[in-house]
Short mmCIF file of C-alpha atoms in Angstrom, two decimals:
data_model
loop_
_atom_site.label_atom_id
_atom_site.label_comp_id
_atom_site.label_asym_id
_atom_site.label_seq_id
_atom_site.Cartn_x
_atom_site.Cartn_y
_atom_site.Cartn_z
CA UNK A 1 134.70 151.06 95.94
CA UNK A 2 138.21 149.56 96.03
CA UNK A 3 138.37 145.80 95.41
CA UNK A 4 139.31 143.80 98.50
CA UNK A 5 142.85 142.51 98.58
CA UNK A 6 144.81 139.91 100.52
CA UNK A 7 143.07 137.95 103.24
CA UNK A 8 139.98 140.18 103.14
CA UNK A 9 139.40 139.33 99.49
CA UNK A 10 139.90 135.62 100.13
CA UNK A 11 137.44 135.76 103.02
CA UNK A 12 134.83 137.49 100.85
CA UNK A 13 135.27 134.87 98.14
CA UNK A 14 134.90 132.07 100.69
CA UNK A 15 131.76 133.68 102.11
CA UNK A 16 130.19 133.96 98.66
CA UNK A 17 131.05 130.33 97.88
CA UNK A 18 129.52 129.20 101.18
CA UNK A 19 126.30 131.09 100.49
CA UNK A 20 126.06 129.49 97.02
CA UNK A 21 126.69 126.01 98.43
CA UNK A 22 124.12 126.52 101.18
CA UNK A 23 121.42 127.66 98.75
CA UNK A 24 122.21 124.80 96.38
CA UNK A 25 122.10 122.21 99.18
CA UNK A 26 118.74 123.49 100.42
CA UNK A 27 117.16 123.48 96.96
CA UNK A 28 118.61 120.08 96.02
CA UNK A 29 116.15 117.20 95.75
CA UNK A 30 117.63 114.22 97.60
CA UNK A 31 116.80 111.11 95.60
CA UNK A 32 117.24 108.05 97.79
CA UNK A 33 117.54 110.16 100.94
CA UNK A 34 120.37 112.06 102.65
CA UNK A 35 123.78 111.06 103.93
CA UNK A 36 124.90 111.77 107.48
CA UNK A 37 127.15 114.60 106.31
CA UNK A 38 124.46 116.16 104.10
CA UNK A 39 122.04 116.21 107.01
CA UNK A 40 124.65 117.65 109.37
CA UNK A 41 125.39 120.49 106.93
CA UNK A 42 121.69 121.19 106.35
CA UNK A 43 121.12 121.53 110.08
CA UNK A 44 124.15 123.80 110.54
CA UNK A 45 123.04 125.99 107.62
CA UNK A 46 119.62 126.27 109.30
CA UNK A 47 121.25 127.66 112.44
CA UNK A 48 121.49 124.53 114.60
CA UNK A 49 124.48 123.01 116.31
CA UNK A 50 124.71 119.42 115.07
CA UNK A 51 127.22 117.05 116.69
CA UNK A 52 127.94 113.49 115.54
CA UNK A 53 127.48 110.70 118.06
CA UNK A 54 129.79 107.88 117.05
CA UNK A 55 128.19 104.48 116.47
CA UNK A 56 129.19 101.64 118.76
CA UNK A 57 131.98 99.38 117.42
CA UNK A 58 129.47 96.52 117.19
CA UNK A 59 127.22 98.55 114.93
CA UNK A 60 129.23 98.02 111.78
CA UNK A 61 127.68 99.80 108.83
CA UNK A 62 125.26 101.75 111.02
CA UNK A 63 125.08 105.48 110.35
CA UNK A 64 125.94 107.43 113.54
CA UNK A 65 123.31 109.66 115.12
CA UNK A 66 123.37 113.43 115.36
CA UNK A 67 122.66 115.42 118.51
CA UNK A 68 121.10 118.80 117.72
CA UNK A 69 121.36 121.77 120.06
CA UNK A 70 119.25 124.63 118.78
CA UNK A 71 118.57 126.02 122.26
CA UNK A 72 118.16 124.70 125.81
CA UNK A 73 116.78 121.38 124.53
CA UNK A 74 118.91 118.71 122.85
CA UNK A 75 117.28 116.36 120.38
CA UNK A 76 118.49 113.43 118.30
CA UNK A 77 118.51 112.48 114.62
CA UNK A 78 118.57 108.76 113.94
CA UNK A 79 119.26 107.58 110.38
CA UNK A 80 117.12 104.71 109.11
CA UNK A 81 116.32 102.87 105.87
CA UNK A 82 119.92 103.39 104.76
CA UNK A 83 121.56 102.03 101.61
CA UNK A 84 125.29 102.66 101.16
CA UNK A 85 125.16 105.58 103.58
CA UNK A 86 122.15 107.31 101.97
CA UNK A 87 119.14 107.20 104.30
CA UNK A 88 115.51 107.61 103.21
CA UNK A 89 114.11 107.91 106.73
CA UNK A 90 115.03 110.07 109.71
CA UNK A 91 113.68 109.74 113.22
CA UNK A 92 113.80 112.93 115.29
CA UNK A 93 113.33 112.40 119.02
CA UNK A 94 113.70 113.97 122.44
CA UNK A 95 112.84 112.54 125.86
CA UNK A 96 112.42 114.11 129.29
CA UNK A 97 113.25 112.36 132.57
CA UNK A 98 110.65 113.79 134.90
CA UNK A 99 109.81 113.02 138.53
CA UNK A 100 106.08 113.72 138.53
CA UNK A 101 103.18 112.38 136.48
CA UNK A 102 102.69 113.88 133.04
CA UNK A 103 99.13 115.06 132.41
CA UNK A 104 97.37 113.18 129.55
CA UNK A 105 95.72 116.46 128.52
CA UNK A 106 99.16 117.85 127.61
CA UNK A 107 99.77 114.87 125.32
CA UNK A 108 96.51 115.57 123.50
CA UNK A 109 97.28 119.29 123.27
CA UNK A 110 100.79 118.77 121.88
CA UNK A 111 99.69 116.15 119.36
CA UNK A 112 96.89 118.36 118.09
CA UNK A 113 99.32 121.27 117.78
CA UNK A 114 101.54 119.20 115.48
CA UNK A 115 98.64 117.91 113.42
CA UNK A 116 98.93 119.23 109.89
CA UNK A 117 102.57 120.28 110.19
CA UNK A 118 104.78 117.23 110.77
CA UNK A 119 104.35 113.49 111.25
CA UNK A 120 105.14 113.53 114.97
CA UNK A 121 103.61 112.55 118.27
CA UNK A 122 104.03 112.67 122.05
CA UNK A 123 103.68 109.50 124.11
CA UNK A 124 104.57 108.15 127.58
CA UNK A 125 107.28 105.48 127.76
CA UNK A 126 107.55 102.52 130.18
CA UNK A 127 109.07 104.78 132.86
CA UNK A 128 106.21 107.31 132.58
CA UNK A 129 108.47 109.86 130.87
CA UNK A 130 107.19 111.90 127.89
CA UNK A 131 108.80 111.30 124.49
CA UNK A 132 108.43 113.53 121.44
CA UNK A 133 109.32 111.96 118.10
CA UNK A 134 108.76 112.43 114.38
CA UNK A 135 109.54 110.39 111.29
CA UNK A 136 110.78 112.37 108.29
CA UNK A 137 110.92 111.04 104.75
CA UNK A 138 113.99 112.32 102.86
CA UNK A 139 113.65 110.34 99.61
CA UNK A 140 112.51 112.68 96.84
CA UNK A 141 112.23 115.79 99.01
CA UNK A 142 114.23 119.01 98.94
CA UNK A 143 116.71 120.25 101.52
CA UNK A 144 114.25 123.04 102.25
CA UNK A 145 111.58 120.49 103.14
CA UNK A 146 113.98 118.72 105.52
CA UNK A 147 114.91 122.06 107.14
CA UNK A 148 111.21 122.87 107.53
CA UNK A 149 110.61 119.57 109.39
CA UNK A 150 113.65 120.17 111.62
CA UNK A 151 112.48 123.67 112.54
CA UNK A 152 108.96 122.49 113.38
CA UNK A 153 110.34 119.66 115.51
CA UNK A 154 112.76 121.98 117.30
CA UNK A 155 109.95 124.39 118.14
CA UNK A 156 107.88 121.50 119.51
CA UNK A 157 110.84 120.23 121.55
CA UNK A 158 111.35 123.68 123.12
CA UNK A 159 107.68 123.91 124.02
CA UNK A 160 107.76 120.40 125.48
CA UNK A 161 110.67 121.47 127.69
CA UNK A 162 108.41 124.17 129.14
CA UNK A 163 105.44 121.82 129.58
CA UNK A 164 107.51 119.34 131.62
CA UNK A 165 109.26 121.99 133.72
CA UNK A 166 112.73 121.83 132.11
CA UNK A 167 112.51 125.44 130.93
CA UNK A 168 110.54 128.47 132.10
CA UNK A 169 110.38 130.41 128.84
CA UNK A 170 106.64 130.74 128.27
CA UNK A 171 107.32 132.28 124.85
CA UNK A 172 108.46 128.86 123.62
CA UNK A 173 104.83 127.72 123.39
CA UNK A 174 103.34 130.95 122.01
CA UNK A 175 101.71 131.00 118.56
CA UNK A 176 103.25 127.71 117.44
CA UNK A 177 101.00 127.27 114.41
CA UNK A 178 101.78 130.79 113.22
CA UNK A 179 105.48 130.07 113.61
CA UNK A 180 105.15 126.79 111.70
CA UNK A 181 103.49 128.68 108.86
CA UNK A 182 106.37 131.17 108.97
CA UNK A 183 108.91 128.33 108.67
CA UNK A 184 107.09 127.10 105.58
CA UNK A 185 107.03 130.56 104.02
CA UNK A 186 110.77 130.99 104.67
CA UNK A 187 111.91 127.77 103.04
CA UNK A 188 109.54 127.46 100.09
CA UNK A 189 110.73 130.58 98.26
CA UNK A 190 114.10 129.08 97.28
CA UNK A 191 112.78 125.88 95.68
CA UNK A 192 112.51 125.14 91.98
CA UNK A 193 108.80 124.49 91.45
CA UNK A 194 109.56 122.66 88.19
CA UNK A 195 111.03 119.81 90.27
CA UNK A 196 108.82 119.78 93.34
CA UNK A 197 105.35 120.64 94.58
CA UNK A 198 104.61 122.38 97.86
CA UNK A 199 100.82 122.38 97.80
CA UNK A 200 98.17 120.13 96.29
CA UNK A 201 94.76 120.84 94.84
CA UNK A 202 92.06 118.19 95.09
CA UNK A 203 92.56 117.45 91.38
CA UNK A 204 96.31 117.01 91.97
CA UNK A 205 95.62 114.58 94.79
CA UNK A 206 93.09 112.64 92.73
CA UNK A 207 95.61 112.30 89.87
CA UNK A 208 98.44 111.16 92.16
CA UNK A 209 96.16 108.59 93.81
CA UNK A 210 95.12 107.19 90.42
CA UNK A 211 98.73 107.09 89.23
CA UNK A 212 99.52 105.16 92.42
CA UNK A 213 96.97 102.46 91.61
CA UNK A 214 93.93 103.72 93.54
CA UNK A 215 90.43 104.76 92.44
CA UNK A 216 89.37 107.43 94.94
CA UNK A 217 85.82 108.57 95.61
CA UNK A 218 84.71 111.92 96.97
CA UNK A 219 85.09 112.45 100.70
CA UNK A 220 83.60 115.19 102.84
CA UNK A 221 84.86 118.62 103.84
CA UNK A 222 85.82 118.72 107.51
CA UNK A 223 87.40 121.52 109.56
CA UNK A 224 88.66 123.38 106.52
CA UNK A 225 89.94 120.25 104.76
CA UNK A 226 88.74 118.48 101.65
CA UNK A 227 89.24 114.77 101.20
CA UNK A 228 89.10 111.70 98.99
CA UNK A 229 88.27 108.20 100.19
CA UNK A 230 90.09 105.06 99.08
CA UNK A 231 88.67 101.53 99.22
CA UNK A 232 90.96 98.76 98.03
CA UNK A 233 91.90 95.25 99.19
CA UNK A 234 89.28 95.50 101.93
CA UNK A 235 91.09 98.55 103.38
CA UNK A 236 89.40 101.94 103.72
CA UNK A 237 91.27 105.19 104.33
CA UNK A 238 91.08 108.91 103.65
CA UNK A 239 93.44 111.41 102.05
CA UNK A 240 92.82 115.01 103.12
CA UNK A 241 94.38 118.37 102.26
CA UNK A 242 93.70 121.97 103.32
CA UNK A 243 91.26 123.75 101.05
CA UNK A 244 93.53 125.55 98.60
CA UNK A 245 93.47 129.27 97.88
CA UNK A 246 95.10 131.31 95.15
CA UNK A 247 97.88 132.57 97.41
CA UNK A 248 98.59 129.35 99.29
CA UNK A 249 102.27 128.39 99.04
CA UNK A 250 102.51 125.76 101.74
CA UNK A 251 100.54 122.76 102.81
CA UNK A 252 100.50 119.14 103.83
CA UNK A 253 98.84 115.88 102.94
CA UNK A 254 97.07 113.98 105.71
CA UNK A 255 96.34 110.25 105.35
CA UNK A 256 93.98 108.67 107.90
CA UNK A 257 92.79 105.17 108.77
CA UNK A 258 90.65 103.97 111.70
CA UNK A 259 90.86 101.01 114.05
CA UNK A 260 87.25 99.83 114.36
CA UNK A 261 87.99 97.41 117.25
CA UNK A 262 89.89 99.90 119.43
CA UNK A 263 87.10 101.60 121.37
CA UNK A 264 88.05 99.82 124.63
CA UNK A 265 90.93 101.59 126.42
CA UNK A 266 91.64 103.40 123.18
CA UNK A 267 93.94 105.99 124.73
CA UNK A 268 96.18 103.37 126.35
CA UNK A 269 96.31 101.31 123.16
CA UNK A 270 97.16 104.39 121.08
CA UNK A 271 99.97 105.34 123.47
CA UNK A 272 101.39 101.79 123.37
CA UNK A 273 101.25 101.81 119.57
CA UNK A 274 103.04 105.17 119.37
CA UNK A 275 105.93 103.90 121.49
CA UNK A 276 106.69 101.39 118.71
CA UNK A 277 105.42 103.35 115.74
CA UNK A 278 106.78 103.63 112.26
CA UNK A 279 105.19 106.57 110.43
CA UNK A 280 101.59 106.17 111.56
CA UNK A 281 100.58 108.13 114.66
CA UNK A 282 97.70 106.69 116.70
CA UNK A 283 95.30 108.92 118.62
CA UNK A 284 91.86 108.43 120.13
CA UNK A 285 89.06 110.57 118.70
CA UNK A 286 85.51 110.17 120.00
CA UNK A 287 86.12 106.60 121.11
CA UNK A 288 87.85 105.49 117.90
CA UNK A 289 91.62 105.15 117.45
CA UNK A 290 92.74 106.87 114.24
CA UNK A 291 96.07 106.25 112.54
CA UNK A 292 97.45 109.34 110.80
CA UNK A 293 100.42 109.92 108.54
CA UNK A 294 101.44 113.47 107.67
CA UNK A 295 103.39 114.26 104.50
CA UNK A 296 104.76 117.82 104.80
CA UNK A 297 104.80 119.49 101.39
CA UNK A 298 106.25 122.78 102.58
CA UNK A 299 109.68 123.26 101.08
CA UNK A 300 109.18 120.85 98.21
CA UNK A 301 108.37 117.20 97.50
CA UNK A 302 108.42 115.32 94.20
CA UNK A 303 105.16 113.75 93.08
CA UNK A 304 106.90 110.38 92.84
CA UNK A 305 107.83 110.66 96.53
CA UNK A 306 104.22 111.48 97.45
CA UNK A 307 103.05 108.44 95.48
CA UNK A 308 105.62 106.22 97.22
CA UNK A 309 104.43 107.36 100.66
CA UNK A 310 100.77 106.87 99.70
CA UNK A 311 101.42 103.28 98.57
CA UNK A 312 103.34 102.62 101.78
CA UNK A 313 100.50 104.08 103.84
CA UNK A 314 98.02 101.70 102.18
CA UNK A 315 100.14 98.74 103.29
CA UNK A 316 100.52 100.15 106.82
CA UNK A 317 96.77 100.86 107.04
CA UNK A 318 96.09 97.19 106.35
CA UNK A 319 98.27 96.19 109.30
CA UNK A 320 97.28 99.00 111.67
CA UNK A 321 94.30 97.36 113.35
CA UNK A 322 95.99 93.97 113.59
CA UNK A 323 99.12 95.44 115.21
CA UNK A 324 97.25 97.61 117.72
CA UNK A 325 98.08 96.46 121.29
CA UNK A 326 95.19 94.59 122.88
#
Protein backbone atom coordinates (compact mmCIF):
# COMPACT_ATOMS: atom_id res chain seq x y z
CA UNK A 1 0.00 0.00 0.00
CA UNK A 2 1.28 3.48 -0.89
CA UNK A 3 1.79 5.82 2.07
CA UNK A 4 -0.72 8.66 2.21
CA UNK A 5 0.58 12.04 1.13
CA UNK A 6 -0.49 15.65 1.47
CA UNK A 7 -3.74 16.46 3.21
CA UNK A 8 -4.81 12.80 3.31
CA UNK A 9 -1.72 11.87 5.31
CA UNK A 10 -2.23 14.79 7.70
CA UNK A 11 -5.85 13.78 8.20
CA UNK A 12 -4.86 10.19 8.99
CA UNK A 13 -2.29 11.39 11.50
CA UNK A 14 -4.86 13.66 13.15
CA UNK A 15 -7.36 10.81 13.33
CA UNK A 16 -4.82 8.51 14.98
CA UNK A 17 -3.89 11.22 17.49
CA UNK A 18 -7.56 11.81 18.31
CA UNK A 19 -8.15 8.10 18.91
CA UNK A 20 -5.13 7.95 21.25
CA UNK A 21 -6.28 11.03 23.17
CA UNK A 22 -9.81 9.67 23.49
CA UNK A 23 -8.63 6.32 24.85
CA UNK A 24 -6.23 8.02 27.25
CA UNK A 25 -8.92 10.41 28.52
CA UNK A 26 -11.36 7.56 29.13
CA UNK A 27 -8.83 5.44 31.01
CA UNK A 28 -7.49 8.37 33.05
CA UNK A 29 -8.33 8.38 36.76
CA UNK A 30 -9.52 11.88 37.67
CA UNK A 31 -8.11 12.69 41.10
CA UNK A 32 -10.04 15.59 42.59
CA UNK A 33 -12.73 15.38 39.91
CA UNK A 34 -13.11 16.68 36.35
CA UNK A 35 -12.94 20.12 34.80
CA UNK A 36 -15.72 21.49 32.61
CA UNK A 37 -13.66 20.95 29.47
CA UNK A 38 -12.66 17.39 30.44
CA UNK A 39 -16.30 16.48 30.98
CA UNK A 40 -17.36 18.10 27.72
CA UNK A 41 -14.75 16.10 25.79
CA UNK A 42 -15.68 12.85 27.54
CA UNK A 43 -19.31 13.31 26.57
CA UNK A 44 -18.44 14.15 22.96
CA UNK A 45 -16.15 11.11 22.72
CA UNK A 46 -19.05 8.99 24.01
CA UNK A 47 -21.23 10.18 21.13
CA UNK A 48 -23.21 12.97 22.79
CA UNK A 49 -23.62 16.57 21.76
CA UNK A 50 -22.50 18.66 24.73
CA UNK A 51 -23.06 22.44 24.65
CA UNK A 52 -21.83 24.89 27.29
CA UNK A 53 -24.41 27.08 29.01
CA UNK A 54 -22.64 30.23 30.13
CA UNK A 55 -22.86 31.10 33.81
CA UNK A 56 -24.65 34.29 34.79
CA UNK A 57 -22.37 37.34 35.29
CA UNK A 58 -23.25 37.31 38.99
CA UNK A 59 -22.03 33.75 39.36
CA UNK A 60 -18.34 34.61 39.49
CA UNK A 61 -16.21 31.51 39.84
CA UNK A 62 -19.13 29.18 39.12
CA UNK A 63 -18.48 26.47 36.55
CA UNK A 64 -20.98 26.76 33.67
CA UNK A 65 -23.41 23.93 33.03
CA UNK A 66 -23.50 21.63 30.02
CA UNK A 67 -26.60 20.76 28.03
CA UNK A 68 -26.40 17.26 26.55
CA UNK A 69 -28.34 16.23 23.47
CA UNK A 70 -27.93 12.52 22.85
CA UNK A 71 -31.34 12.16 21.20
CA UNK A 72 -34.80 13.74 21.45
CA UNK A 73 -34.28 14.51 25.16
CA UNK A 74 -31.98 17.25 26.45
CA UNK A 75 -30.45 16.87 29.89
CA UNK A 76 -28.14 19.00 32.02
CA UNK A 77 -24.80 18.55 33.76
CA UNK A 78 -24.27 20.78 36.77
CA UNK A 79 -20.77 21.00 38.28
CA UNK A 80 -20.55 20.94 42.07
CA UNK A 81 -17.96 20.60 44.85
CA UNK A 82 -15.49 22.51 42.69
CA UNK A 83 -11.99 23.63 43.66
CA UNK A 84 -10.06 25.76 41.16
CA UNK A 85 -12.24 24.50 38.31
CA UNK A 86 -11.92 20.78 39.16
CA UNK A 87 -15.26 19.39 40.33
CA UNK A 88 -15.71 16.23 42.41
CA UNK A 89 -19.48 16.06 42.01
CA UNK A 90 -21.77 16.19 38.99
CA UNK A 91 -25.54 16.46 39.04
CA UNK A 92 -27.28 15.11 35.95
CA UNK A 93 -30.90 16.20 35.58
CA UNK A 94 -33.84 16.45 33.21
CA UNK A 95 -37.36 17.74 33.85
CA UNK A 96 -40.62 17.43 31.94
CA UNK A 97 -43.34 20.10 31.89
CA UNK A 98 -46.48 18.01 31.64
CA UNK A 99 -50.16 18.96 31.70
CA UNK A 100 -51.63 15.85 33.31
CA UNK A 101 -50.96 14.05 36.59
CA UNK A 102 -47.96 11.74 36.67
CA UNK A 103 -48.78 8.27 37.99
CA UNK A 104 -46.92 7.39 41.24
CA UNK A 105 -46.54 3.82 39.96
CA UNK A 106 -44.29 5.11 37.17
CA UNK A 107 -42.04 6.79 39.74
CA UNK A 108 -41.65 3.50 41.59
CA UNK A 109 -41.02 1.60 38.35
CA UNK A 110 -38.36 4.02 37.12
CA UNK A 111 -36.58 4.18 40.47
CA UNK A 112 -36.46 0.40 40.74
CA UNK A 113 -35.11 0.19 37.19
CA UNK A 114 -32.18 2.43 38.14
CA UNK A 115 -31.49 0.59 41.37
CA UNK A 116 -28.11 -1.07 41.18
CA UNK A 117 -26.89 0.94 38.19
CA UNK A 118 -26.63 4.63 39.09
CA UNK A 119 -27.36 6.86 42.08
CA UNK A 120 -30.45 8.47 40.56
CA UNK A 121 -34.12 8.96 41.28
CA UNK A 122 -37.40 10.29 39.89
CA UNK A 123 -39.52 12.66 41.95
CA UNK A 124 -42.39 15.16 41.52
CA UNK A 125 -41.55 18.85 41.95
CA UNK A 126 -43.75 21.64 43.39
CA UNK A 127 -45.53 22.05 40.03
CA UNK A 128 -46.33 18.32 39.82
CA UNK A 129 -43.78 17.80 37.04
CA UNK A 130 -41.50 14.72 37.03
CA UNK A 131 -37.77 15.26 37.51
CA UNK A 132 -35.05 12.69 36.87
CA UNK A 133 -31.68 13.35 38.49
CA UNK A 134 -28.49 11.58 39.49
CA UNK A 135 -25.41 12.54 41.46
CA UNK A 136 -22.10 11.28 40.06
CA UNK A 137 -18.85 11.21 41.99
CA UNK A 138 -15.85 12.03 39.77
CA UNK A 139 -13.07 12.11 42.39
CA UNK A 140 -10.92 9.00 42.02
CA UNK A 141 -12.92 7.44 39.19
CA UNK A 142 -11.96 6.78 35.58
CA UNK A 143 -13.28 8.50 32.48
CA UNK A 144 -14.85 5.18 31.55
CA UNK A 145 -16.81 5.17 34.81
CA UNK A 146 -18.09 8.70 34.12
CA UNK A 147 -19.10 7.70 30.56
CA UNK A 148 -20.91 4.66 31.97
CA UNK A 149 -22.95 6.88 34.33
CA UNK A 150 -23.76 9.31 31.50
CA UNK A 151 -24.96 6.50 29.23
CA UNK A 152 -27.18 4.99 31.93
CA UNK A 153 -28.66 8.41 32.71
CA UNK A 154 -29.26 9.17 29.03
CA UNK A 155 -31.09 5.87 28.57
CA UNK A 156 -33.26 6.64 31.60
CA UNK A 157 -33.98 10.15 30.30
CA UNK A 158 -35.10 8.77 26.91
CA UNK A 159 -37.39 6.26 28.60
CA UNK A 160 -38.80 8.99 30.85
CA UNK A 161 -39.63 11.02 27.73
CA UNK A 162 -41.78 8.10 26.56
CA UNK A 163 -43.45 7.62 29.95
CA UNK A 164 -44.56 11.27 30.10
CA UNK A 165 -45.70 11.43 26.46
CA UNK A 166 -42.84 13.54 25.04
CA UNK A 167 -41.73 10.73 22.72
CA UNK A 168 -43.50 7.74 21.20
CA UNK A 169 -40.52 5.44 20.71
CA UNK A 170 -41.48 2.39 22.78
CA UNK A 171 -38.03 0.89 22.15
CA UNK A 172 -36.55 3.54 24.46
CA UNK A 173 -37.84 1.62 27.49
CA UNK A 174 -37.07 -1.90 26.26
CA UNK A 175 -34.56 -4.10 28.11
CA UNK A 176 -33.03 -1.23 30.07
CA UNK A 177 -31.17 -3.43 32.56
CA UNK A 178 -29.66 -5.47 29.73
CA UNK A 179 -28.55 -2.26 28.04
CA UNK A 180 -27.04 -0.95 31.28
CA UNK A 181 -25.05 -4.16 31.57
CA UNK A 182 -23.91 -3.67 27.97
CA UNK A 183 -22.71 -0.14 28.77
CA UNK A 184 -20.65 -1.55 31.63
CA UNK A 185 -19.13 -4.25 29.45
CA UNK A 186 -18.22 -1.68 26.77
CA UNK A 187 -16.36 0.72 29.05
CA UNK A 188 -14.63 -1.62 31.47
CA UNK A 189 -12.38 -3.31 28.90
CA UNK A 190 -10.18 -0.23 28.39
CA UNK A 191 -9.34 0.41 32.05
CA UNK A 192 -6.08 -0.38 33.81
CA UNK A 193 -7.11 -2.76 36.58
CA UNK A 194 -3.88 -2.00 38.46
CA UNK A 195 -5.28 1.48 39.23
CA UNK A 196 -8.98 0.81 39.66
CA UNK A 197 -11.48 -1.85 40.66
CA UNK A 198 -14.72 -2.53 38.83
CA UNK A 199 -16.18 -5.25 41.04
CA UNK A 200 -15.94 -6.14 44.72
CA UNK A 201 -15.96 -9.44 46.54
CA UNK A 202 -17.35 -9.59 50.06
CA UNK A 203 -13.78 -9.84 51.38
CA UNK A 204 -12.82 -6.72 49.39
CA UNK A 205 -15.76 -4.84 50.87
CA UNK A 206 -14.95 -6.00 54.39
CA UNK A 207 -11.33 -4.82 54.00
CA UNK A 208 -12.33 -1.40 52.60
CA UNK A 209 -14.83 -0.90 55.43
CA UNK A 210 -12.19 -1.74 58.05
CA UNK A 211 -9.65 0.55 56.37
CA UNK A 212 -12.32 3.27 56.52
CA UNK A 213 -12.69 2.95 60.29
CA UNK A 214 -15.63 0.54 60.53
CA UNK A 215 -16.00 -2.94 62.06
CA UNK A 216 -18.63 -4.67 59.92
CA UNK A 217 -20.63 -7.73 60.90
CA UNK A 218 -22.21 -10.27 58.59
CA UNK A 219 -25.45 -9.26 56.93
CA UNK A 220 -27.94 -11.45 55.08
CA UNK A 221 -28.24 -12.45 51.44
CA UNK A 222 -31.21 -10.77 49.79
CA UNK A 223 -32.37 -10.85 46.15
CA UNK A 224 -29.01 -12.02 44.85
CA UNK A 225 -26.99 -9.62 47.00
CA UNK A 226 -24.68 -10.24 49.92
CA UNK A 227 -24.18 -7.64 52.61
CA UNK A 228 -22.31 -6.42 55.66
CA UNK A 229 -23.85 -4.43 58.50
CA UNK A 230 -22.20 -1.44 60.18
CA UNK A 231 -23.01 -0.16 63.67
CA UNK A 232 -21.09 2.90 64.81
CA UNK A 233 -21.88 6.15 66.64
CA UNK A 234 -25.43 4.92 67.19
CA UNK A 235 -25.94 4.68 63.40
CA UNK A 236 -26.82 1.40 61.67
CA UNK A 237 -26.53 0.84 57.93
CA UNK A 238 -25.87 -1.88 55.37
CA UNK A 239 -23.38 -2.26 52.53
CA UNK A 240 -24.50 -4.69 49.82
CA UNK A 241 -22.97 -5.98 46.59
CA UNK A 242 -24.11 -8.45 43.92
CA UNK A 243 -22.96 -11.99 44.59
CA UNK A 244 -19.75 -12.23 42.58
CA UNK A 245 -18.99 -14.86 39.96
CA UNK A 246 -15.78 -15.80 38.22
CA UNK A 247 -16.69 -13.97 35.02
CA UNK A 248 -18.23 -10.86 36.55
CA UNK A 249 -16.56 -7.70 35.24
CA UNK A 250 -19.01 -5.07 36.37
CA UNK A 251 -20.87 -4.24 39.51
CA UNK A 252 -21.94 -1.66 42.03
CA UNK A 253 -21.89 -1.01 45.74
CA UNK A 254 -25.19 -0.25 47.45
CA UNK A 255 -25.28 1.51 50.83
CA UNK A 256 -28.60 1.58 52.70
CA UNK A 257 -29.99 3.22 55.83
CA UNK A 258 -33.56 3.31 57.17
CA UNK A 259 -35.72 6.04 58.67
CA UNK A 260 -37.50 4.32 61.57
CA UNK A 261 -39.92 7.22 62.19
CA UNK A 262 -41.07 7.61 58.58
CA UNK A 263 -43.92 5.11 58.34
CA UNK A 264 -46.57 7.87 58.26
CA UNK A 265 -47.00 9.30 54.74
CA UNK A 266 -43.69 7.71 53.84
CA UNK A 267 -44.11 8.14 50.09
CA UNK A 268 -44.78 11.88 50.36
CA UNK A 269 -41.87 12.37 52.76
CA UNK A 270 -39.53 10.40 50.49
CA UNK A 271 -40.56 12.49 47.47
CA UNK A 272 -40.00 15.74 49.40
CA UNK A 273 -36.58 14.53 50.53
CA UNK A 274 -35.58 13.59 46.97
CA UNK A 275 -36.40 17.08 45.69
CA UNK A 276 -33.63 18.42 47.96
CA UNK A 277 -31.36 15.40 48.01
CA UNK A 278 -27.62 15.18 47.98
CA UNK A 279 -26.49 11.64 47.14
CA UNK A 280 -28.98 9.66 49.22
CA UNK A 281 -32.16 8.58 47.42
CA UNK A 282 -35.23 8.05 49.63
CA UNK A 283 -37.89 5.47 48.76
CA UNK A 284 -40.66 3.77 50.70
CA UNK A 285 -40.40 -0.01 51.06
CA UNK A 286 -43.03 -1.90 53.06
CA UNK A 287 -43.91 1.14 55.14
CA UNK A 288 -40.32 2.15 55.89
CA UNK A 289 -38.41 4.92 54.10
CA UNK A 290 -34.96 3.69 53.03
CA UNK A 291 -32.09 5.96 52.07
CA UNK A 292 -29.85 4.46 49.38
CA UNK A 293 -26.57 5.55 47.85
CA UNK A 294 -25.26 3.75 44.78
CA UNK A 295 -21.55 3.72 43.93
CA UNK A 296 -21.15 2.51 40.32
CA UNK A 297 -17.97 0.47 39.97
CA UNK A 298 -18.37 -0.25 36.27
CA UNK A 299 -15.61 1.44 34.34
CA UNK A 300 -13.26 1.80 37.28
CA UNK A 301 -13.05 3.35 40.76
CA UNK A 302 -10.07 3.63 43.08
CA UNK A 303 -10.40 1.99 46.48
CA UNK A 304 -9.58 5.31 48.14
CA UNK A 305 -12.58 6.86 46.36
CA UNK A 306 -14.84 4.04 47.55
CA UNK A 307 -13.60 4.58 51.11
CA UNK A 308 -14.23 8.33 50.85
CA UNK A 309 -17.83 7.76 49.70
CA UNK A 310 -18.43 5.18 52.45
CA UNK A 311 -17.25 7.61 55.15
CA UNK A 312 -19.44 10.34 53.66
CA UNK A 313 -22.42 7.98 53.60
CA UNK A 314 -21.97 7.25 57.32
CA UNK A 315 -22.22 10.97 58.06
CA UNK A 316 -25.26 11.37 55.78
CA UNK A 317 -26.94 8.31 57.33
CA UNK A 318 -26.70 9.97 60.73
CA UNK A 319 -28.56 13.02 59.42
CA UNK A 320 -31.03 11.20 57.18
CA UNK A 321 -33.82 10.61 59.69
CA UNK A 322 -33.46 14.06 61.25
CA UNK A 323 -33.65 15.82 57.87
CA UNK A 324 -36.62 13.82 56.57
CA UNK A 325 -39.60 16.19 55.98
CA UNK A 326 -42.27 15.79 58.64
